[in-house]
Short mmCIF file of C-alpha atoms in Angstrom, two decimals:
data_model
loop_
_atom_site.label_atom_id
_atom_site.label_comp_id
_atom_site.label_asym_id
_atom_site.label_seq_id
_atom_site.Cartn_x
_atom_site.Cartn_y
_atom_site.Cartn_z
CA MET F 10 22.71 -34.37 -3.50
CA SER F 11 20.43 -31.57 -4.56
CA ILE F 12 21.70 -29.38 -7.33
CA ALA F 13 21.26 -25.89 -6.23
CA ARG F 14 19.60 -23.31 -8.70
CA VAL F 15 19.68 -19.23 -8.78
CA ILE F 16 16.96 -17.49 -10.92
CA ALA F 17 16.35 -13.85 -11.34
CA LEU F 18 12.81 -13.62 -12.63
CA GLY F 19 13.41 -9.48 -12.42
CA GLY F 20 16.01 -6.93 -11.60
CA VAL F 21 19.00 -8.45 -13.90
CA GLY F 22 20.12 -6.95 -16.62
CA GLU F 23 17.88 -3.62 -15.26
CA ILE F 24 16.71 -1.68 -12.24
CA GLY F 25 14.47 -1.68 -10.60
CA LYS F 26 11.50 -4.99 -10.43
CA ASN F 27 14.33 -7.04 -8.40
CA CYS F 28 12.96 -10.70 -7.65
CA THR F 29 14.84 -13.68 -7.55
CA VAL F 30 14.36 -17.63 -6.90
CA VAL F 31 17.31 -20.01 -5.03
CA GLU F 32 15.90 -23.21 -5.35
CA GLN F 33 17.13 -26.74 -4.18
CA GLY F 34 15.08 -29.99 -4.19
CA ASP F 35 11.68 -29.34 -3.41
CA ASP F 36 12.19 -26.02 -1.54
CA ILE F 37 11.67 -22.71 -2.49
CA VAL F 38 13.09 -19.18 -0.94
CA VAL F 39 12.26 -16.27 -3.25
CA ILE F 40 14.47 -12.54 -2.34
CA ASP F 41 12.71 -9.62 -2.72
CA CYS F 42 9.63 -9.26 -4.99
CA GLY F 43 10.49 -5.36 -6.23
CA LEU F 44 8.51 -3.64 -9.26
CA SER F 45 9.95 -0.60 -11.95
CA PHE F 46 8.57 2.06 -13.63
CA PRO F 47 7.47 1.80 -17.23
CA ASN F 48 9.41 4.24 -20.35
CA GLU F 49 8.09 6.20 -22.86
CA GLU F 50 7.30 2.45 -25.11
CA MET F 51 4.66 2.22 -22.10
CA PRO F 52 1.14 4.41 -22.63
CA GLY F 53 -0.70 4.57 -19.64
CA VAL F 54 1.26 1.96 -17.87
CA ASP F 55 1.55 2.84 -13.64
CA ILE F 56 3.54 0.31 -12.99
CA VAL F 57 6.04 -2.57 -14.46
CA ILE F 58 6.13 -6.43 -12.55
CA PRO F 59 7.66 -9.27 -13.10
CA ASP F 60 5.31 -12.82 -14.27
CA PHE F 61 5.49 -14.37 -11.50
CA THR F 62 3.92 -18.32 -13.70
CA TYR F 63 7.41 -19.74 -12.07
CA LEU F 64 6.31 -19.21 -9.10
CA LEU F 65 3.35 -20.43 -9.18
CA ASP F 66 3.60 -23.23 -11.20
CA ASN F 67 5.89 -24.30 -8.34
CA LYS F 68 4.09 -22.85 -5.78
CA ARG F 69 3.82 -25.91 -3.55
CA LYS F 70 7.12 -25.78 -2.76
CA VAL F 71 7.32 -21.94 -1.62
CA ARG F 72 9.38 -21.51 2.04
CA GLY F 73 8.72 -17.72 2.24
CA ILE F 74 9.22 -14.51 0.51
CA PHE F 75 12.59 -12.42 2.40
CA LEU F 76 12.53 -8.78 1.41
CA THR F 77 15.93 -7.04 2.20
CA HIS F 78 13.93 -3.53 2.38
CA ALA F 79 11.22 -1.91 1.76
CA HIS F 80 11.81 0.12 -1.42
CA GLU F 81 9.33 0.04 -3.92
CA ASP F 82 11.43 -1.98 -6.68
CA HIS F 83 12.23 -4.62 -3.53
CA VAL F 84 8.73 -5.28 -2.12
CA GLY F 85 6.48 -3.44 -4.61
CA ALA F 86 4.82 -5.89 -6.76
CA LEU F 87 4.17 -8.28 -2.73
CA PRO F 88 -0.02 -7.14 -3.41
CA TYR F 89 -0.50 -9.06 -6.34
CA ILE F 90 1.65 -12.32 -5.74
CA LEU F 91 0.68 -13.27 -1.88
CA PRO F 92 -2.71 -13.66 -2.56
CA GLN F 93 -1.89 -16.45 -4.95
CA LEU F 94 0.58 -18.08 -2.36
CA ASP F 95 0.37 -19.40 0.80
CA CYS F 96 3.84 -18.71 2.53
CA PRO F 97 5.44 -16.43 4.91
CA LEU F 98 6.49 -13.27 4.42
CA TYR F 99 9.88 -12.60 6.47
CA ALA F 100 11.19 -8.78 6.89
CA SER F 101 12.21 -6.65 9.51
CA ALA F 102 9.70 -4.71 11.81
CA PHE F 103 10.51 -1.45 9.85
CA THR F 104 9.73 -2.99 6.34
CA HIS F 105 6.29 -4.65 7.86
CA ALA F 106 5.07 -1.17 9.28
CA LEU F 107 5.73 0.66 5.78
CA LEU F 108 4.44 -2.14 3.87
CA LYS F 109 1.24 -2.90 6.40
CA PRO F 110 -0.88 -0.24 5.08
CA LYS F 111 -0.13 -0.79 1.92
CA PHE F 112 -1.47 -4.41 2.43
CA GLU F 113 -4.35 -3.12 3.70
CA GLU F 114 -5.19 -0.39 0.88
CA ARG F 115 -4.90 -2.89 -1.74
CA MET F 116 -5.76 -6.25 -0.18
CA GLY F 117 -8.07 -5.19 1.81
CA ARG F 118 -8.49 -8.58 4.82
CA HIS F 119 -6.57 -11.49 3.00
CA LYS F 120 -4.27 -12.92 5.79
CA LEU F 121 -1.24 -12.84 5.16
CA ASP F 122 1.54 -15.08 7.32
CA LEU F 123 4.08 -11.97 7.92
CA ARG F 124 7.40 -12.74 9.97
CA THR F 125 9.60 -10.42 11.84
CA TYR F 126 13.00 -11.49 11.69
CA GLU F 127 16.49 -9.93 13.11
CA GLN F 128 20.00 -10.10 12.03
CA GLY F 129 21.76 -11.99 12.78
CA GLN F 130 18.72 -14.94 13.11
CA ILE F 131 19.23 -18.46 10.78
CA ILE F 132 15.37 -19.41 9.76
CA GLU F 133 14.62 -22.77 7.82
CA ALA F 134 13.13 -22.97 4.97
CA GLY F 135 12.99 -26.95 3.98
CA SER F 136 16.49 -27.45 3.19
CA LEU F 137 17.80 -24.15 2.56
CA SER F 138 17.73 -21.29 5.39
CA VAL F 139 18.05 -17.89 4.79
CA GLU F 140 20.24 -15.14 7.71
CA PRO F 141 19.61 -11.92 7.85
CA VAL F 142 23.14 -9.47 8.57
CA ARG F 143 22.65 -6.16 8.53
CA ILE F 144 24.09 -3.90 6.14
CA THR F 145 23.88 0.10 5.17
CA HIS F 146 22.05 1.82 2.41
CA SER F 147 19.38 4.44 1.55
CA ILE F 148 16.67 2.66 4.13
CA PRO F 149 16.64 2.37 7.56
CA GLU F 150 17.00 -1.47 7.97
CA THR F 151 18.26 -3.09 5.14
CA HIS F 152 20.12 -6.42 5.57
CA ALA F 153 21.87 -8.71 2.96
CA MET F 154 20.92 -12.12 3.01
CA ALA F 155 22.88 -15.42 2.93
CA VAL F 156 20.99 -17.70 1.98
CA ARG F 157 22.49 -21.73 2.66
CA THR F 158 22.48 -24.25 0.32
CA GLY F 159 24.11 -27.36 -0.06
CA HIS F 160 27.04 -26.11 -1.78
CA GLY F 161 27.58 -23.29 0.16
CA ILE F 162 26.54 -19.92 0.93
CA VAL F 163 24.22 -18.14 -1.88
CA PHE F 164 25.30 -14.29 -0.61
CA PHE F 165 22.86 -11.61 -1.42
CA THR F 166 23.77 -8.35 -0.90
CA ALA F 167 21.38 -6.28 -1.43
CA ASP F 168 21.35 -3.11 -2.57
CA PHE F 169 24.42 -1.45 0.20
CA LYS F 170 26.57 1.07 0.85
CA PHE F 171 29.37 0.83 2.87
CA ASP F 172 28.43 3.86 5.46
CA PHE F 173 30.29 4.76 8.52
CA THR F 174 28.69 7.15 10.28
CA PRO F 175 25.31 6.54 9.11
CA ILE F 176 22.06 8.26 11.03
CA ASP F 177 20.79 5.96 12.76
CA HIS F 178 24.68 5.04 13.97
CA LYS F 179 23.53 0.86 13.24
CA LEU F 180 26.52 0.13 11.11
CA SER F 181 27.12 -2.82 7.97
CA ASN F 182 27.80 -6.05 10.27
CA ILE F 183 31.34 -5.55 8.67
CA THR F 184 32.71 -8.56 11.66
CA ARG F 185 29.67 -11.53 10.19
CA ILE F 186 29.88 -10.44 6.56
CA GLY F 187 33.70 -12.06 7.26
CA GLU F 188 32.22 -14.68 9.41
CA LEU F 189 29.92 -15.97 6.59
CA GLY F 190 33.14 -15.67 3.76
CA ARG F 191 34.79 -17.30 5.59
CA GLU F 192 32.14 -20.08 6.08
CA GLY F 193 31.98 -20.77 2.60
CA ILE F 194 30.03 -18.26 -0.26
CA VAL F 195 29.40 -20.09 -2.69
CA LEU F 196 28.26 -17.27 -5.52
CA LEU F 197 28.49 -13.37 -4.97
CA LEU F 198 25.69 -11.49 -6.12
CA SER F 199 26.21 -8.64 -5.47
CA ASP F 200 24.85 -4.53 -6.32
CA SER F 201 26.88 -3.11 -9.37
CA THR F 202 24.68 0.23 -9.62
CA ASN F 203 27.70 2.50 -8.71
CA VAL F 204 30.72 0.61 -9.74
CA ASP F 205 31.36 3.62 -12.91
CA ARG F 206 31.80 5.22 -10.22
CA PRO F 207 35.69 5.24 -8.87
CA GLY F 208 36.49 5.54 -5.09
CA TRP F 209 34.44 5.95 -1.87
CA GLY F 210 30.20 6.97 -1.81
CA PRO F 211 29.98 9.34 0.35
CA SER F 212 27.90 8.89 3.93
CA GLU F 213 24.52 10.16 4.05
CA ARG F 214 25.39 12.18 7.12
CA ILE F 215 26.93 14.91 4.70
CA VAL F 216 23.95 15.86 2.97
CA GLU F 217 22.62 17.73 6.32
CA ALA F 218 25.79 20.72 5.43
CA GLY F 219 23.59 21.02 1.86
CA LEU F 220 20.62 21.45 3.24
CA ARG F 221 21.67 23.44 5.61
CA LYS F 222 23.03 25.79 3.42
CA VAL F 223 19.91 26.36 1.45
CA PHE F 224 17.70 26.65 4.31
CA GLN F 225 19.70 29.70 5.93
CA GLU F 226 20.05 31.81 2.04
CA ALA F 227 16.87 30.76 0.77
CA PRO F 228 14.99 34.16 0.62
CA GLY F 229 10.50 32.96 1.10
CA ARG F 230 10.04 28.53 0.92
CA VAL F 231 12.26 26.07 1.32
CA LEU F 232 10.95 22.36 -0.32
CA LEU F 233 12.30 19.18 -0.71
CA THR F 234 11.97 16.61 -2.49
CA THR F 235 12.68 13.15 -2.29
CA PHE F 236 11.69 9.38 -1.69
CA ALA F 237 8.84 9.28 0.91
CA SER F 238 10.89 6.46 1.62
CA SER F 239 14.17 7.96 2.29
CA ILE F 240 13.86 8.55 6.41
CA HIS F 241 17.08 9.32 7.05
CA ARG F 242 17.16 12.30 4.40
CA LEU F 243 13.70 13.74 6.37
CA GLN F 244 14.70 13.06 9.43
CA GLN F 245 17.78 15.62 8.34
CA ALA F 246 15.17 18.12 6.80
CA PHE F 247 13.43 18.31 9.97
CA ASP F 248 16.64 18.25 11.98
CA VAL F 249 17.98 21.34 9.39
CA ALA F 250 14.41 22.97 10.28
CA VAL F 251 14.81 23.55 13.60
CA GLN F 252 18.84 24.63 13.35
CA THR F 253 17.14 26.88 11.05
CA GLY F 254 13.88 28.44 12.47
CA ARG F 255 11.51 27.18 9.96
CA LYS F 256 8.72 25.19 10.49
CA VAL F 257 7.67 22.12 8.74
CA ALA F 258 4.81 20.86 6.23
CA VAL F 259 4.75 18.42 4.60
CA VAL F 260 3.00 16.97 1.05
CA GLY F 261 1.73 14.26 -0.44
CA ARG F 262 -0.15 11.18 1.19
CA ARG F 263 2.60 8.65 1.22
CA MET F 264 5.22 10.67 2.85
CA GLU F 265 2.15 11.49 5.71
CA GLN F 266 1.77 8.34 5.63
CA ASN F 267 5.80 7.44 6.81
CA ILE F 268 6.44 9.84 8.36
CA ALA F 269 3.59 8.76 11.15
CA ILE F 270 4.71 6.17 11.14
CA CYS F 271 7.57 6.46 11.44
CA ALA F 272 7.58 8.79 13.82
CA ARG F 273 5.01 6.45 16.25
CA GLU F 274 7.25 3.48 16.30
CA GLY F 275 10.92 5.47 17.07
CA TYR F 276 12.20 5.51 13.19
CA MET F 277 11.87 9.34 12.93
CA LYS F 278 12.55 11.93 15.82
CA LEU F 279 10.45 14.67 15.80
CA PRO F 280 11.51 17.86 17.33
CA PRO F 281 8.35 19.09 19.52
CA GLY F 282 6.70 21.79 17.48
CA VAL F 283 8.36 22.06 14.06
CA GLN F 284 5.42 19.98 12.10
CA ILE F 285 2.82 21.70 10.87
CA SER F 286 -0.40 21.52 9.15
CA LEU F 287 -0.90 22.31 5.84
CA LYS F 288 -3.54 25.47 7.18
CA GLU F 289 -1.26 26.25 9.52
CA MET F 290 1.64 27.98 7.24
CA ASN F 291 -0.62 30.54 7.37
CA ASP F 292 0.59 31.49 10.33
CA TYR F 293 4.80 32.31 9.43
CA PRO F 294 5.77 34.06 7.09
CA ASP F 295 6.90 32.18 3.63
CA GLU F 296 11.19 32.58 5.49
CA ARG F 297 10.13 30.07 8.22
CA LEU F 298 8.61 27.81 6.35
CA ALA F 299 9.70 23.88 4.94
CA ILE F 300 7.33 21.97 3.20
CA LEU F 301 8.00 18.02 2.60
CA THR F 302 6.56 17.11 -1.03
CA THR F 303 6.97 13.73 -2.74
CA GLY F 304 7.05 14.27 -6.53
CA SER F 305 11.21 13.30 -7.12
CA GLN F 306 10.70 10.96 -9.99
CA GLY F 307 8.07 13.27 -11.99
CA GLU F 308 4.63 10.85 -11.11
CA PRO F 309 1.50 12.07 -13.01
CA MET F 310 -0.24 12.39 -9.43
CA SER F 311 2.13 13.13 -6.86
CA ALA F 312 1.87 16.94 -5.53
CA LEU F 313 4.64 17.91 -6.64
CA VAL F 314 3.64 17.48 -9.78
CA GLN F 315 0.78 19.30 -9.31
CA MET F 316 1.59 22.02 -7.81
CA SER F 317 4.04 22.86 -10.82
CA LYS F 318 0.51 22.76 -12.77
CA GLY F 319 -1.36 24.33 -11.06
CA THR F 320 -3.14 22.23 -10.17
CA TYR F 321 -2.93 21.00 -5.73
CA SER F 322 -5.60 22.42 -4.02
CA ARG F 323 -3.90 22.36 -1.71
CA LEU F 324 -1.29 24.41 -2.21
CA GLN F 325 0.55 26.70 -4.77
CA ILE F 326 4.58 27.12 -5.86
CA LYS F 327 4.92 31.00 -5.70
CA THR F 328 7.81 33.72 -6.74
CA GLY F 329 10.25 33.78 -4.09
CA ASP F 330 10.13 29.93 -3.36
CA THR F 331 12.91 27.14 -3.23
CA LEU F 332 12.95 23.69 -4.00
CA ILE F 333 15.80 21.64 -2.90
CA TYR F 334 15.40 18.44 -5.54
CA SER F 335 17.12 15.50 -3.18
CA ALA F 336 17.29 12.08 -5.45
CA ARG F 337 18.65 10.49 -8.51
CA PRO F 338 16.60 9.85 -11.24
CA ILE F 339 15.65 6.85 -12.21
CA PRO F 340 16.94 5.20 -15.53
CA GLY F 341 13.65 6.27 -17.90
CA ASN F 342 11.38 9.13 -15.81
CA GLU F 343 14.15 11.39 -16.75
CA SER F 344 11.68 13.23 -19.25
CA ALA F 345 8.97 13.64 -16.46
CA ILE F 346 11.22 14.64 -14.38
CA TRP F 347 13.23 17.93 -16.35
CA GLN F 348 9.22 18.29 -16.98
CA THR F 349 8.26 19.13 -13.69
CA VAL F 350 11.27 21.11 -13.33
CA ASN F 351 10.80 23.61 -16.26
CA ARG F 352 7.32 23.98 -14.92
CA LEU F 353 8.63 25.07 -11.91
CA PHE F 354 11.24 28.17 -12.84
CA ARG F 355 8.55 29.36 -14.88
CA LEU F 356 6.39 29.65 -12.48
CA GLY F 357 9.09 31.83 -10.22
CA ALA F 358 10.54 29.49 -7.97
CA THR F 359 14.13 28.10 -8.05
CA VAL F 360 15.13 24.94 -8.55
CA ILE F 361 18.35 23.27 -6.94
CA TYR F 362 19.33 19.77 -8.29
CA ASP F 363 23.02 20.17 -8.28
CA SER F 364 25.47 21.58 -5.38
CA PRO F 365 29.31 21.95 -4.68
CA THR F 366 27.24 21.23 -0.88
CA PRO F 367 25.57 17.73 -1.84
CA ILE F 368 22.34 17.73 -0.90
CA HIS F 369 22.02 14.50 -2.46
CA VAL F 370 24.24 11.15 -2.16
CA SER F 371 23.59 7.38 -3.89
CA GLY F 372 22.20 4.59 -1.00
CA HIS F 373 24.45 2.74 -3.46
CA ALA F 374 28.19 0.98 -3.07
CA TYR F 375 30.70 2.91 -5.17
CA GLN F 376 33.82 0.76 -7.19
CA GLU F 377 36.29 0.77 -4.15
CA GLU F 378 32.83 -0.48 -1.48
CA LEU F 379 32.09 -2.94 -4.51
CA LYS F 380 35.79 -4.36 -4.11
CA MET F 381 35.94 -4.19 -0.25
CA MET F 382 32.52 -6.70 -0.51
CA ILE F 383 33.87 -8.38 -2.25
CA ASN F 384 37.12 -9.51 -0.02
CA LEU F 385 35.00 -9.99 2.50
CA THR F 386 33.08 -12.19 0.86
CA GLN F 387 35.88 -14.26 -0.55
CA PRO F 388 33.49 -15.48 -3.13
CA TYR F 389 33.62 -18.50 -5.27
CA TYR F 390 31.62 -17.88 -7.72
CA LEU F 391 30.99 -14.09 -8.77
CA ALA F 392 27.68 -12.09 -10.14
CA PRO F 393 27.05 -8.60 -10.71
CA VAL F 394 23.11 -7.71 -10.39
CA HIS F 395 20.70 -4.69 -9.34
CA GLY F 396 21.90 -3.23 -12.86
CA GLU F 397 22.14 -3.02 -16.52
CA PRO F 398 24.00 -4.60 -19.29
CA ARG F 399 26.52 -2.25 -18.95
CA HIS F 400 26.54 -2.25 -15.40
CA GLN F 401 27.15 -6.12 -15.50
CA HIS F 402 29.70 -5.53 -17.63
CA LEU F 403 32.03 -3.09 -16.36
CA TYR F 404 31.50 -4.82 -12.57
CA LEU F 405 32.85 -8.23 -14.38
CA GLU F 406 36.04 -6.06 -15.82
CA MET F 407 36.52 -4.96 -12.11
CA ALA F 408 36.61 -8.67 -10.80
CA ARG F 409 38.94 -10.14 -13.59
CA LYS F 410 41.06 -6.89 -12.48
CA MET F 411 40.93 -8.67 -8.89
CA GLY F 412 42.62 -11.64 -10.37
CA TYR F 413 39.12 -13.40 -11.01
CA PRO F 414 38.67 -15.84 -13.21
CA GLU F 415 35.96 -16.24 -17.03
CA HIS F 416 34.30 -19.23 -15.68
CA ARG F 417 34.17 -18.11 -12.05
CA LEU F 418 32.02 -14.86 -13.96
CA PHE F 419 28.12 -14.81 -14.71
CA THR F 420 26.72 -11.99 -16.42
CA LEU F 421 22.51 -13.64 -15.42
CA ARG F 422 18.86 -12.81 -17.06
CA ASP F 423 15.81 -12.77 -16.10
CA GLY F 424 14.68 -16.31 -16.51
CA ILE F 425 17.56 -18.34 -16.71
CA PRO F 426 18.28 -20.47 -13.92
CA LEU F 427 22.48 -20.60 -12.86
CA VAL F 428 22.78 -24.35 -11.77
CA LEU F 429 25.02 -24.46 -8.56
CA ASP F 430 26.36 -28.64 -8.20
CA GLU F 431 30.18 -30.43 -6.57
CA THR F 432 32.21 -29.46 -9.75
CA GLU F 433 30.74 -25.92 -12.01
CA ALA F 434 28.24 -23.87 -11.76
CA ARG F 435 26.18 -23.20 -15.75
CA PHE F 436 23.70 -21.34 -17.10
CA ALA F 437 20.02 -23.80 -17.68
CA GLU F 438 17.32 -23.42 -20.05
CA PRO F 439 14.88 -20.64 -19.17
CA VAL F 440 11.89 -20.80 -17.23
CA PRO F 441 8.83 -18.72 -18.09
CA TYR F 442 10.03 -14.86 -16.80
CA GLY F 443 8.81 -12.31 -18.42
CA ARG F 444 7.68 -8.59 -17.24
CA VAL F 445 3.71 -7.57 -16.18
CA LEU F 446 1.99 -4.35 -17.30
CA VAL F 447 0.13 -2.70 -14.51
CA ASP F 448 -2.41 0.35 -16.28
CA HIS F 449 -4.69 2.96 -13.65
CA SER F 450 -7.15 0.22 -13.26
CA GLY F 451 -4.93 -1.72 -10.74
CA ALA F 452 -5.22 -4.82 -12.86
CA ALA F 453 -2.43 -6.20 -14.08
CA GLY F 454 -1.77 -7.81 -17.41
CA VAL F 455 -1.71 -4.69 -19.86
CA SER F 456 -1.02 -6.78 -23.01
CA ASP F 457 1.24 -6.02 -26.30
CA ASP F 458 -1.84 -5.74 -28.42
CA VAL F 459 -3.20 -2.63 -25.50
CA LEU F 460 -0.03 -1.15 -26.32
CA ARG F 461 0.36 -1.11 -29.62
CA ASP F 462 -3.15 0.80 -30.14
CA ARG F 463 -2.91 3.18 -27.38
CA THR F 464 1.34 3.82 -29.12
CA ASN F 465 -0.93 4.73 -32.21
CA LEU F 466 -3.54 6.59 -30.41
CA SER F 467 -0.89 8.55 -29.55
CA SER F 468 0.86 9.15 -32.58
CA GLU F 469 -1.55 8.47 -35.34
CA GLY F 470 -5.55 8.73 -34.48
CA LEU F 471 -8.23 7.19 -34.45
CA ILE F 472 -11.02 6.46 -37.36
CA VAL F 473 -13.92 5.45 -36.25
CA VAL F 474 -15.79 3.50 -39.09
CA THR F 475 -19.79 3.71 -39.22
CA LEU F 476 -21.56 1.13 -41.36
CA ALA F 477 -25.04 0.32 -41.90
CA ILE F 478 -26.50 -3.25 -43.11
CA ASP F 479 -29.57 -4.72 -44.09
CA VAL F 480 -29.14 -7.89 -43.44
CA GLU F 481 -32.45 -9.05 -44.33
CA GLN F 482 -31.62 -8.40 -47.58
CA GLY F 483 -28.03 -7.79 -47.54
CA GLU F 484 -26.79 -4.83 -49.01
CA LEU F 485 -25.44 -1.65 -47.24
CA VAL F 486 -28.20 1.11 -46.44
CA GLY F 487 -26.47 4.41 -46.80
CA GLU F 488 -23.12 5.98 -47.25
CA PRO F 489 -20.33 4.76 -44.73
CA THR F 490 -19.57 7.35 -41.93
CA LEU F 491 -15.42 8.47 -40.52
CA GLN F 492 -14.83 10.23 -38.06
CA ALA F 493 -11.48 10.80 -36.93
CA LYS F 494 -10.09 12.26 -33.68
CA GLY F 495 -6.18 13.05 -33.37
CA MET F 496 -5.07 12.76 -37.01
CA HIS F 497 -3.91 15.54 -38.75
CA ALA F 498 -4.60 14.17 -42.26
CA ALA F 499 -3.83 15.97 -45.95
CA ASP F 500 -6.94 17.31 -47.21
CA GLY F 501 -8.99 15.06 -48.91
CA VAL F 502 -7.56 11.46 -47.76
CA LEU F 503 -10.33 11.23 -45.89
CA GLN F 504 -13.11 11.53 -48.10
CA LYS F 505 -11.12 9.35 -50.76
CA ALA F 506 -11.17 6.49 -48.12
CA GLN F 507 -15.10 6.91 -47.57
CA GLU F 508 -15.86 6.63 -51.06
CA MET F 509 -13.23 3.64 -52.23
CA LEU F 510 -15.18 2.10 -48.80
CA HIS F 511 -18.50 2.70 -50.36
CA ASP F 512 -17.20 1.34 -53.98
CA ALA F 513 -16.03 -1.87 -52.26
CA LEU F 514 -19.02 -2.49 -50.26
CA LEU F 515 -21.63 -1.60 -53.66
CA GLY F 516 -19.28 -5.05 -55.49
CA MET F 517 -20.65 -6.94 -52.45
CA SER F 518 -22.21 -9.63 -52.81
CA ALA F 519 -25.51 -10.25 -50.43
CA GLU F 520 -23.53 -13.09 -48.29
CA ASP F 521 -20.93 -10.91 -47.69
CA LEU F 522 -22.71 -8.14 -45.79
CA ARG F 523 -24.34 -10.99 -43.62
CA ASP F 524 -20.24 -11.59 -42.62
CA GLY F 525 -20.50 -9.11 -39.63
CA VAL F 526 -17.49 -10.15 -39.27
CA ARG F 527 -15.39 -10.18 -42.48
CA ILE F 528 -17.35 -6.41 -43.45
CA ARG F 529 -15.14 -5.42 -40.15
CA GLN F 530 -12.40 -7.01 -40.90
CA GLU F 531 -12.06 -5.51 -43.93
CA THR F 532 -13.77 -2.33 -44.01
CA ALA F 533 -10.07 -1.66 -41.43
CA ASP F 534 -8.12 -3.34 -43.55
CA LEU F 535 -8.95 -0.47 -46.55
CA VAL F 536 -8.93 2.57 -44.01
CA ARG F 537 -5.31 1.87 -43.23
CA LYS F 538 -4.07 1.43 -46.48
CA VAL F 539 -5.80 4.25 -48.55
CA CYS F 540 -4.39 6.29 -45.33
CA GLN F 541 -0.87 5.10 -45.67
CA LYS F 542 -0.70 5.32 -49.51
CA TRP F 543 -2.44 9.00 -49.23
CA GLY F 544 -1.87 10.17 -45.71
CA ASN F 545 1.46 9.03 -44.45
CA TYR F 546 -0.68 7.72 -41.39
CA ARG F 547 -1.36 4.37 -39.78
CA PRO F 548 -4.16 5.11 -37.46
CA LEU F 549 -6.29 2.80 -35.74
CA VAL F 550 -9.09 2.31 -36.76
CA ILE F 551 -12.02 0.92 -34.92
CA PRO F 552 -15.86 -0.47 -37.70
CA ALA F 553 -18.54 0.12 -35.97
CA VAL F 554 -21.67 -1.65 -37.72
CA VAL F 555 -24.92 -1.26 -37.58
CA GLU F 556 -27.88 -4.49 -38.54
CA VAL F 557 -30.81 -3.00 -39.63
#
């Protein structure tokens, strides 16, 4: 019997970039294909996606990509891999509805094999099969994935919580999860994001009371920011607006688009007459207005961030506004979020980001829910995913206290296959993996050299050195000129660098001066050394040699 291999290309030991391969013989299925956000050490980078080298090297084996739900950290990298793979993309009807406009924007008319699954459907994928199982999360139609291998079921919980009063009344299929556990789950790959939170997570439904309190008490306009994909949260905002006599305007292209799609497809029920355009806001007093906006993660081009800077032409913040921050910061985004919040306070708005009556609840399971999932699935092996190393550590500590022995617990790392055979599970040699950076251009592959240069520019500045060389005579024409940008250099440092460079060039032979590559390299090295020795700077130095 063929061994089965589980390989995380992203999403373990980190939040985001979720993408996992299950491989058996000549067959591969891929669970999710997401992105993550850059940290402060990635200037100019918009998103981070997995390195897909392993998938591309084995693309003839890929039988399908299966999506658990429509959050960007599970689907956002699809436009970068789908054009290179010839395989079906399986997702729920809701997930497909949100993805299709993105595909049209980023991939044009590229032909895709999009297939819609139903929960409980068993999809054959070569020697493997995949069964979606409904689970509750903070977005509609989230599904755990049961991948049947020759050694038992590999069960992906997806992002989940056990919400017994969900907004759409669609409960987790606990019965089916228990049945799969009795059938035989060899490996449980469990969400671990909230393992540090004891007890049970509150239901999404309790947010309505917190929103209603703000909508009733705010003296002027109410703005609410959350993820554009938080459909249940947006539905509650519309419901509360009706209850409190407010009209709702929507700001932010992705949020406007998602609400329109969900209303058309029946995933949201918008009461007649409650939604208005931004222009129609002038027809109502401030105390009768609510505004839903993107920007909960401090995204530079989002509507809320632009409003906080006073650069959003469609809408301005004014004294008396109240903003509800109804989201949880993604790790790495905290600084941008607090900068936005502080700017809003300066503009005279009140920002509510914490409240005794909750205005946000997490979509991820707390400790008791995680234990419940373990008890339902009764897995032989356990491996936490969708968490940083601290979450993985706490999850495995929890499993040990539940009686799991050490040899059945695994801390996965990106790129390290976990091999399952008849007798054991073990780690194997790594496959190609890593991160691929995408900047404002939309092109993937920002290199470490580019990042290093950007970091140097932001912290140390830039010097452009211009030299004129008579290549026929092999001699310097005039003196070199140095132009600095972004540097606060000590007096005399640039002058000293210019003088030392001039002297060094005059000391070179005619043959050396004809060697443009050498001249550029030695010029850059000398100027950097002078700046570091006499000014404690390490600027980016760009030599420009003009041949005359």
